[in-house]
Amino acid sequence: MFEIVAFYLFSILTIVMFSITVFTNNSLYALSSLAAGMIFISAFFFLLDADFLGAVQIVVYTGAVMALYAFGMMFFDALSVVKEKVNNPKLVFLLSGVAALIIVLIFVAPIVTSNVEAQYPVHPEWGNSQDVGVVLFTKYLIPFEVAAVMLLVAMIGGIILAGKKMDTSYSELSEEEIDLLESQEVEKDSK
């Protein structure tokens, strides 16, 4: 009975938090509700007795990834309106569709192929983390590597976008020039 109540409670809380993330215009609210939603997802792992995955969900996603998002937010002016100009929208749509199809096929392939099995069966005496490692690096190695590449591409894309939005590069300026720019910005804000 406890598991059912906890499942429905965490399901509702997770959906509410991710809905706030999607529908809010305030980036700070979106970031906070995204972190809360990820913590609520870890509760599902704890309910399923996958303590290692629950701890990894909290430490990696809620900790490290949210810190990465927070640093990314500092690079962007969240109040400004971004206008995109796509020269060839059909090509972008086609490439996005092909990429999405490939990703879905890569993630579905281990599930569909029933003859692919992990090299080692699950051993209760090993513990949860060792079983996860064995299955992750045998049967699910390709989706794991694809997820790592996707995170790397997203990080590089964020760095490139952050660099394009900056009017001046502070790394190329001297301290006097930086102070002069900051004083000019203060004067603009005071007017």
Tab-separated table of C-alpha atoms in Angstrom:
chain	number	residue	atom	x	y	z
A	1	MET	CA	0.000	0.000	0.000
A	2	PHE	CA	2.849	2.379	0.854
A	3	GLU	CA	4.483	1.859	-2.537
A	4	ILE	CA	1.276	2.680	-4.421
A	5	VAL	CA	0.667	5.897	-2.478
A	6	ALA	CA	4.310	6.935	-2.848
A	7	PHE	CA	4.277	6.169	-6.578
A	8	TYR	CA	1.196	8.308	-7.238
A	9	LEU	CA	2.484	11.109	-5.017
A	10	PHE	CA	5.871	11.269	-6.726
A	11	SER	CA	4.241	10.906	-10.158
A	12	ILE	CA	2.035	13.932	-9.578
A	13	LEU	CA	4.898	15.970	-8.108
A	14	THR	CA	7.204	15.073	-11.007
A	15	ILE	CA	4.624	16.003	-13.642
A	16	VAL	CA	3.861	19.301	-11.871
A	17	MET	CA	7.554	20.242	-11.615
A	18	PHE	CA	8.304	19.440	-15.255
A	19	SER	CA	5.153	21.294	-16.330
A	20	ILE	CA	6.421	24.372	-14.509
A	21	THR	CA	9.751	23.908	-16.280
A	22	VAL	CA	8.105	23.858	-19.690
A	23	PHE	CA	5.458	26.545	-19.254
A	24	THR	CA	7.177	29.228	-17.154
A	25	ASN	CA	8.831	32.274	-18.675
A	26	ASN	CA	11.146	32.817	-15.722
A	27	SER	CA	14.404	30.926	-16.225
A	28	LEU	CA	15.126	30.748	-12.495
A	29	TYR	CA	11.757	29.085	-11.837
A	30	ALA	CA	12.377	26.700	-14.723
A	31	LEU	CA	15.809	25.747	-13.384
A	32	SER	CA	14.535	25.237	-9.829
A	33	SER	CA	11.543	23.147	-10.891
A	34	LEU	CA	13.766	21.076	-13.199
A	35	ALA	CA	16.030	20.263	-10.245
A	36	ALA	CA	13.027	19.374	-8.076
A	37	GLY	CA	11.607	17.151	-10.813
A	38	MET	CA	14.892	15.288	-11.115
A	39	ILE	CA	14.969	14.710	-7.363
A	40	PHE	CA	11.413	13.353	-7.510
A	41	ILE	CA	12.495	10.983	-10.298
A	42	SER	CA	15.164	9.579	-7.979
A	43	ALA	CA	12.365	8.601	-5.592
A	44	PHE	CA	11.130	6.070	-8.175
A	45	PHE	CA	14.526	4.373	-8.120
A	46	PHE	CA	14.453	4.196	-4.324
A	47	LEU	CA	10.951	2.701	-4.464
A	48	LEU	CA	12.256	-0.009	-6.811
A	49	ASP	CA	15.177	-0.809	-4.449
A	50	ALA	CA	17.684	0.560	-6.966
A	51	ASP	CA	19.504	2.633	-4.389
A	52	PHE	CA	22.604	3.130	-6.518
A	53	LEU	CA	20.629	4.566	-9.445
A	54	GLY	CA	18.667	6.817	-7.087
A	55	ALA	CA	21.864	8.207	-5.624
A	56	VAL	CA	23.355	8.651	-9.103
A	57	GLN	CA	20.202	10.484	-10.204
A	58	ILE	CA	20.577	12.947	-7.339
A	59	VAL	CA	24.339	13.407	-7.550
A	60	VAL	CA	24.836	13.470	-11.317
A	61	TYR	CA	21.672	14.980	-12.712
A	62	THR	CA	20.481	17.153	-9.882
A	63	GLY	CA	23.964	18.139	-8.822
A	64	ALA	CA	26.322	18.244	-11.768
A	65	VAL	CA	23.942	18.795	-14.668
A	66	MET	CA	21.989	21.492	-12.838
A	67	ALA	CA	25.255	23.242	-11.983
A	68	LEU	CA	26.117	23.109	-15.680
A	69	TYR	CA	22.718	24.603	-16.551
A	70	ALA	CA	23.212	27.328	-13.943
A	71	PHE	CA	26.575	28.278	-15.423
A	72	GLY	CA	25.013	28.242	-18.881
A	73	MET	CA	22.283	30.617	-17.717
A	74	MET	CA	24.910	33.074	-16.563
A	75	PHE	CA	26.187	33.374	-20.136
A	76	PHE	CA	22.814	34.351	-21.567
A	77	ASP	CA	20.618	37.354	-21.078
A	78	ALA	CA	17.430	35.538	-20.135
A	79	LEU	CA	15.227	38.584	-20.724
A	80	SER	CA	16.290	39.207	-24.312
A	81	VAL	CA	14.348	37.780	-27.227
A	82	VAL	CA	16.274	35.374	-29.430
A	83	LYS	CA	15.449	35.589	-33.123
A	84	GLU	CA	16.514	32.663	-35.263
A	85	LYS	CA	17.078	32.850	-38.973
A	86	VAL	CA	17.007	29.485	-40.705
A	87	ASN	CA	18.046	29.667	-44.341
A	88	ASN	CA	16.752	26.217	-45.301
A	89	PRO	CA	14.035	24.993	-42.889
A	90	LYS	CA	13.313	21.842	-44.916
A	91	LEU	CA	16.920	20.680	-44.554
A	92	VAL	CA	16.874	21.376	-40.808
A	93	PHE	CA	13.604	19.457	-40.457
A	94	LEU	CA	14.954	16.521	-42.479
A	95	LEU	CA	18.237	16.319	-40.534
A	96	SER	CA	16.417	16.615	-37.211
A	97	GLY	CA	14.025	13.829	-38.181
A	98	VAL	CA	16.833	11.540	-39.328
A	99	ALA	CA	18.807	12.202	-36.134
A	100	ALA	CA	15.729	11.514	-33.976
A	101	LEU	CA	15.016	8.285	-35.866
A	102	ILE	CA	18.594	7.062	-35.448
A	103	ILE	CA	18.544	7.833	-31.726
A	104	VAL	CA	15.231	6.006	-31.254
A	105	LEU	CA	16.541	2.979	-33.172
A	106	ILE	CA	19.719	2.878	-31.094
A	107	PHE	CA	17.786	2.958	-27.840
A	108	VAL	CA	15.110	0.491	-28.957
A	109	ALA	CA	17.522	-2.055	-30.494
A	110	PRO	CA	18.621	-3.673	-27.196
A	111	ILE	CA	15.016	-3.946	-26.042
A	112	VAL	CA	13.714	-5.469	-29.281
A	113	THR	CA	16.506	-7.986	-29.725
A	114	SER	CA	15.764	-10.635	-27.142
A	115	ASN	CA	18.778	-12.733	-28.085
A	116	VAL	CA	21.186	-10.063	-26.817
A	117	GLU	CA	21.921	-10.758	-23.183
A	118	ALA	CA	24.355	-9.444	-20.647
A	119	GLN	CA	27.444	-11.583	-20.232
A	120	TYR	CA	26.785	-12.104	-16.566
A	121	PRO	CA	23.467	-12.788	-14.825
A	122	VAL	CA	22.358	-10.575	-11.969
A	123	HIS	CA	23.983	-11.668	-8.720
A	124	PRO	CA	22.299	-10.560	-5.492
A	125	GLU	CA	25.536	-11.030	-3.557
A	126	TRP	CA	27.413	-8.521	-5.731
A	127	GLY	CA	25.294	-5.542	-4.910
A	128	ASN	CA	23.308	-3.101	-6.969
A	129	SER	CA	26.158	-0.974	-8.320
A	130	GLN	CA	28.158	-3.888	-9.732
A	131	ASP	CA	25.104	-5.344	-11.457
A	132	VAL	CA	24.317	-1.977	-12.990
A	133	GLY	CA	27.888	-1.632	-14.237
A	134	VAL	CA	27.947	-5.090	-15.799
A	135	VAL	CA	24.637	-4.625	-17.633
A	136	LEU	CA	25.411	-1.031	-18.612
A	137	PHE	CA	28.754	-1.866	-20.196
A	138	THR	CA	27.611	-5.044	-21.960
A	139	LYS	CA	24.017	-4.965	-23.205
A	140	TYR	CA	23.470	-1.199	-23.094
A	141	LEU	CA	26.934	-0.002	-24.116
A	142	ILE	CA	25.827	1.686	-27.372
A	143	PRO	CA	23.006	3.773	-25.807
A	144	PHE	CA	25.374	4.720	-22.980
A	145	GLU	CA	28.002	5.954	-25.437
A	146	VAL	CA	25.390	7.778	-27.539
A	147	ALA	CA	24.133	9.583	-24.435
A	148	ALA	CA	27.705	10.615	-23.619
A	149	VAL	CA	28.236	11.967	-27.146
A	150	MET	CA	24.908	13.827	-27.012
A	151	LEU	CA	25.912	15.511	-23.732
A	152	LEU	CA	29.268	16.471	-25.230
A	153	VAL	CA	27.634	17.972	-28.321
A	154	ALA	CA	25.152	19.892	-26.159
A	155	MET	CA	27.964	21.272	-24.030
A	156	ILE	CA	30.013	22.369	-27.055
A	157	GLY	CA	26.900	23.924	-28.617
A	158	GLY	CA	26.217	25.865	-25.413
A	159	ILE	CA	29.767	27.174	-25.355
A	160	ILE	CA	29.554	28.254	-28.993
A	161	LEU	CA	26.198	29.968	-28.467
A	162	ALA	CA	27.480	31.739	-25.362
A	163	GLY	CA	30.528	32.982	-27.254
A	164	LYS	CA	28.408	34.334	-30.119
A	165	LYS	CA	26.164	36.370	-27.817
A	166	MET	CA	29.022	38.283	-26.230
A	167	ASP	CA	29.695	41.655	-27.798
A	168	THR	CA	33.268	41.797	-26.526
A	169	SER	CA	35.634	39.106	-25.320
A	170	TYR	CA	36.878	39.968	-21.847
A	171	SER	CA	39.805	37.575	-22.217
A	172	GLU	CA	41.369	39.807	-24.866
A	173	LEU	CA	40.986	43.076	-22.917
A	174	SER	CA	43.229	44.602	-20.298
A	175	GLU	CA	41.954	45.395	-16.802
A	176	GLU	CA	41.616	49.108	-17.618
A	177	GLU	CA	39.508	48.367	-20.689
A	178	ILE	CA	37.275	46.020	-18.685
A	179	ASP	CA	36.786	48.691	-16.005
A	180	LEU	CA	35.955	51.252	-18.704
A	181	LEU	CA	33.356	48.921	-20.287
A	182	GLU	CA	31.766	48.171	-16.914
A	183	SER	CA	31.563	51.875	-16.032
A	184	GLN	CA	29.888	52.557	-19.400
A	185	GLU	CA	27.332	49.822	-18.706
A	186	VAL	CA	26.604	51.294	-15.276
A	187	GLU	CA	26.041	54.695	-16.880
A	188	LYS	CA	23.642	53.160	-19.417
A	189	ASP	CA	21.693	51.412	-16.658
A	190	SER	CA	21.420	54.601	-14.582
A	191	LYS	CA	19.855	56.542	-17.492
